[in-house]
mmCIF file of N, CA and C in Angstrom:
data_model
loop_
_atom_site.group_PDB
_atom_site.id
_atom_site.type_symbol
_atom_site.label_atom_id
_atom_site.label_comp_id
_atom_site.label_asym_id
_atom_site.label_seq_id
_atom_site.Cartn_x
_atom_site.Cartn_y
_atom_site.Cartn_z
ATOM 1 N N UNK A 1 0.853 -1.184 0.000
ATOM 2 C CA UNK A 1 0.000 0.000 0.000
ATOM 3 C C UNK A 1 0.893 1.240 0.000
ATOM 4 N N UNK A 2 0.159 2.204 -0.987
ATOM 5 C CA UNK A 2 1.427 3.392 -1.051
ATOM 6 C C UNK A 2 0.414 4.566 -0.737
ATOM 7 N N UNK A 3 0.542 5.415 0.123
ATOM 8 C CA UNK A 3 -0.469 6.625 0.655
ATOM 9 C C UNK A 3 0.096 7.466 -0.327
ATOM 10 N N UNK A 4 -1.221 8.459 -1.111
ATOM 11 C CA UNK A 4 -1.120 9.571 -1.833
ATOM 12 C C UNK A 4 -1.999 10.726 -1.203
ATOM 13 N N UNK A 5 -1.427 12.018 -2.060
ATOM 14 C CA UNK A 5 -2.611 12.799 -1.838
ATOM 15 C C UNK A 5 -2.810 12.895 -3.971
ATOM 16 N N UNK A 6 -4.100 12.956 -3.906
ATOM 17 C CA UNK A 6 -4.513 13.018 -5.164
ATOM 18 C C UNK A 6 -5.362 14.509 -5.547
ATOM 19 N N UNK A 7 -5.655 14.371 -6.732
ATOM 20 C CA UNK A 7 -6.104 15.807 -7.015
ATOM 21 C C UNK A 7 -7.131 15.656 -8.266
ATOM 22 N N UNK A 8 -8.427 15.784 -8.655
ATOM 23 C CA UNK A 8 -8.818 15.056 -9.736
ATOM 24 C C UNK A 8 -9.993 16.355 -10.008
ATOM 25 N N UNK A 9 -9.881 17.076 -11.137
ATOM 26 C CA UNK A 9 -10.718 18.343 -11.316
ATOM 27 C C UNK A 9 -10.369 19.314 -10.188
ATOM 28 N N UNK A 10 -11.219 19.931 -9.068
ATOM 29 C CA UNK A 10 -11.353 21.003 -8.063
ATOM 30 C C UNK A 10 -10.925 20.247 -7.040
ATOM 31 N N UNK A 11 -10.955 18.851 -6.702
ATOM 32 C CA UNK A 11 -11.448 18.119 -5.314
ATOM 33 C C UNK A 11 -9.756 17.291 -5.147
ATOM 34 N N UNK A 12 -9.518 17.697 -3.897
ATOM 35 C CA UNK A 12 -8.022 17.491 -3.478
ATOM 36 C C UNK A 12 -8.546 16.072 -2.257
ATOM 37 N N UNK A 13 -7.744 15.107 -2.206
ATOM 38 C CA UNK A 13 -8.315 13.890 -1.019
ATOM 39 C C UNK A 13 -6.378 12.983 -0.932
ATOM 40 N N UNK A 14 -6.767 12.773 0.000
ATOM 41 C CA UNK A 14 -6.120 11.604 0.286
ATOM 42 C C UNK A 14 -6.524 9.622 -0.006
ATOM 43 N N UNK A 15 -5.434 9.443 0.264
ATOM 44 C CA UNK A 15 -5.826 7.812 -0.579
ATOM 45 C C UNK A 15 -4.491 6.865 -0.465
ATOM 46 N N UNK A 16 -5.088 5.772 -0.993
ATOM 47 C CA UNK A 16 -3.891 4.724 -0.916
ATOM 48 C C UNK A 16 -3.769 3.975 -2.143
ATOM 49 N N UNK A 17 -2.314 3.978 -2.920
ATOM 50 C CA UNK A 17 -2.830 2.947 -4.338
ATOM 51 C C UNK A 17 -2.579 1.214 -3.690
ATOM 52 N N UNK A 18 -3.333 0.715 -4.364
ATOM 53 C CA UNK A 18 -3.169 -0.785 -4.005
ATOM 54 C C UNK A 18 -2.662 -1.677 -4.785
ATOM 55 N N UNK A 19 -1.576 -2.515 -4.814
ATOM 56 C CA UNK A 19 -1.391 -3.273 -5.971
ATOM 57 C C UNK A 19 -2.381 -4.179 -6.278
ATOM 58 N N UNK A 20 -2.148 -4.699 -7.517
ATOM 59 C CA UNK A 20 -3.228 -5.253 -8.647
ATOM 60 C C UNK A 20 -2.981 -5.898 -9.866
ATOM 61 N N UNK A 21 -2.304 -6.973 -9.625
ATOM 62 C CA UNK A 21 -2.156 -7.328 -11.173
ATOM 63 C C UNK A 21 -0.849 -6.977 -11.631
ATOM 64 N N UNK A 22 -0.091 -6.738 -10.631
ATOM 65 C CA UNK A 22 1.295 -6.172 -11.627
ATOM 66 C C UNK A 22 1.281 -4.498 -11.633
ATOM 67 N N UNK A 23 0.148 -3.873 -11.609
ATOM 68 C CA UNK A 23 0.187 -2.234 -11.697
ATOM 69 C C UNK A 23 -0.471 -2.096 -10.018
ATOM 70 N N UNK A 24 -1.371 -0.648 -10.196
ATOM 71 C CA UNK A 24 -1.906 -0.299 -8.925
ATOM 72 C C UNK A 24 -3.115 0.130 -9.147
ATOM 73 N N UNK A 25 -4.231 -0.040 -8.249
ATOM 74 C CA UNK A 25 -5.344 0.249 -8.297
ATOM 75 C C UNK A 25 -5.602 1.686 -7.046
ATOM 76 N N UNK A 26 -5.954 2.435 -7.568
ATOM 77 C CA UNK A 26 -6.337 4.052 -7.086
ATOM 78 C C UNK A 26 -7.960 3.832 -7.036
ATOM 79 N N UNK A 27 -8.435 3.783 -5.552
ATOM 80 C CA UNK A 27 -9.284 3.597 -5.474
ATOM 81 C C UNK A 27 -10.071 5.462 -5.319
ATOM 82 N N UNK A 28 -11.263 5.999 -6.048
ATOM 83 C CA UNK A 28 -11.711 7.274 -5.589
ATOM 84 C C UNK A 28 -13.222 7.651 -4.905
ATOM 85 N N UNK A 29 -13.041 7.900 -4.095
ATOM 86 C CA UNK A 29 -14.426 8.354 -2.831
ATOM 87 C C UNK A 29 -15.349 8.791 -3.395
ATOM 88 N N UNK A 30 -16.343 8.014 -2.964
ATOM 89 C CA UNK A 30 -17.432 8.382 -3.633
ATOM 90 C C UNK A 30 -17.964 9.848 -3.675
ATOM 91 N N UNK A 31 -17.688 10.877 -2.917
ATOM 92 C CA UNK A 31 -18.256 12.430 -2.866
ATOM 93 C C UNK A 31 -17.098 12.914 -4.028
ATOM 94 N N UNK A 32 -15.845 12.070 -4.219
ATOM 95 C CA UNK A 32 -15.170 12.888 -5.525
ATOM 96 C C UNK A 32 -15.910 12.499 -6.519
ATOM 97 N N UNK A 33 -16.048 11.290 -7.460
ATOM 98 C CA UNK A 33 -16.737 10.473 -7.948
ATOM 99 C C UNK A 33 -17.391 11.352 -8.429
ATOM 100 N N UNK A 34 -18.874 11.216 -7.278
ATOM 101 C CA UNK A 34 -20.042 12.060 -7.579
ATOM 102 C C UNK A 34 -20.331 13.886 -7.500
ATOM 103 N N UNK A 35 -18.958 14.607 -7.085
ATOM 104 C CA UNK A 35 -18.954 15.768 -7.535
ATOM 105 C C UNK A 35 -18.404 16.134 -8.979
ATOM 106 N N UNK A 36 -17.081 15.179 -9.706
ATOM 107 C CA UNK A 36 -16.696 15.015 -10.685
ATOM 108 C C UNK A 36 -18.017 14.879 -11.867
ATOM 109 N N UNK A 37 -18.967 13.723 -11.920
ATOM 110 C CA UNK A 37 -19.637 13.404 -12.587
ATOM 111 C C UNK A 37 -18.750 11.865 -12.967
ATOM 112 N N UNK A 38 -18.047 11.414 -12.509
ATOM 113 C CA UNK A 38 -17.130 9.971 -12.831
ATOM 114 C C UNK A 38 -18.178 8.716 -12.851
ATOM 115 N N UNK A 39 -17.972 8.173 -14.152
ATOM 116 C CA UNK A 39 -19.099 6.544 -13.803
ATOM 117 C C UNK A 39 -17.911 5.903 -13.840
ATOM 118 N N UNK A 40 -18.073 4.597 -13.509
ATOM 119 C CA UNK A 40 -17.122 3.366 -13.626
ATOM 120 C C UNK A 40 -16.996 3.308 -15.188
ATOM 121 N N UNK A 41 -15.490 3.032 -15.536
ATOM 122 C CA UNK A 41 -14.938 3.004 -16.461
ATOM 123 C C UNK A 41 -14.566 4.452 -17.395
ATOM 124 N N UNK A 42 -14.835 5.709 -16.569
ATOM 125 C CA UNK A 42 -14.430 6.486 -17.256
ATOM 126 C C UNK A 42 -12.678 6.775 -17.453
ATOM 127 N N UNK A 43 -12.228 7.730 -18.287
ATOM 128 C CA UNK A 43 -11.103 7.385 -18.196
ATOM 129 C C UNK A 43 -11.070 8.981 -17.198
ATOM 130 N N UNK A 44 -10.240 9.657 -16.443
ATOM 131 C CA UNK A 44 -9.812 11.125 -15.505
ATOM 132 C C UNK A 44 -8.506 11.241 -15.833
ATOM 133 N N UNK A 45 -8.116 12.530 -15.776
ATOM 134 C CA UNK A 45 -7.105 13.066 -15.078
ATOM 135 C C UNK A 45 -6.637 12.899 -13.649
ATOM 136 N N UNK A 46 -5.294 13.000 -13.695
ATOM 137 C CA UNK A 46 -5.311 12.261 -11.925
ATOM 138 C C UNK A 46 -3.828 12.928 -11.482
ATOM 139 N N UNK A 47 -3.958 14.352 -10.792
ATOM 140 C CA UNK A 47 -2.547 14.429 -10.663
ATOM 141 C C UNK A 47 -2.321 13.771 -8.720
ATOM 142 N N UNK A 48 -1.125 13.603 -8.830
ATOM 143 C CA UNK A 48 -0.851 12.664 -7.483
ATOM 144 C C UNK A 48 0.421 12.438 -7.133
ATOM 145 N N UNK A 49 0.595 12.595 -5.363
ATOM 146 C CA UNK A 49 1.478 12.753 -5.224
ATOM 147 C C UNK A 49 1.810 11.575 -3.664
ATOM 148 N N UNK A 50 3.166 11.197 -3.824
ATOM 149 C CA UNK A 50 3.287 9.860 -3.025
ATOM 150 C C UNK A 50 3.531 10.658 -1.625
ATOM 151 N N UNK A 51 2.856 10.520 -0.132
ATOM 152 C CA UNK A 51 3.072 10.709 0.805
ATOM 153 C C UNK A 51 4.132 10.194 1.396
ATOM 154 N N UNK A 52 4.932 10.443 2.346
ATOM 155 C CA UNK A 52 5.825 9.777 2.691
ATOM 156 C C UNK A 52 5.598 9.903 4.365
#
């Protein structure tokens, strides 16, 4: 598990990527989600940054 802070349109959050398959899965909160307008499978912008 790797802690980020992420940034996706206006809405700034914290988070954790998870591995998955060889890559990482970025899971996003549902109040970003649903202030974004995001359905499953869209593709976003995602700027992000690794906490330490």
């Amino acid at each position: 598990v790797i802690p980020v802070q992420v940034r996706i349109g206006d809405v700034d959050f914290e988070t954790s990527l998870f591995p998955k398959d060889g890559g990482y899965l970025l899971p996003i909160k549902d109040v970003v989600r649903k202030h974004q307008g995001i359905a499953p499978d869209d593709g976003v912008t995602v700027e992000m940054t690794v906490r330490l």
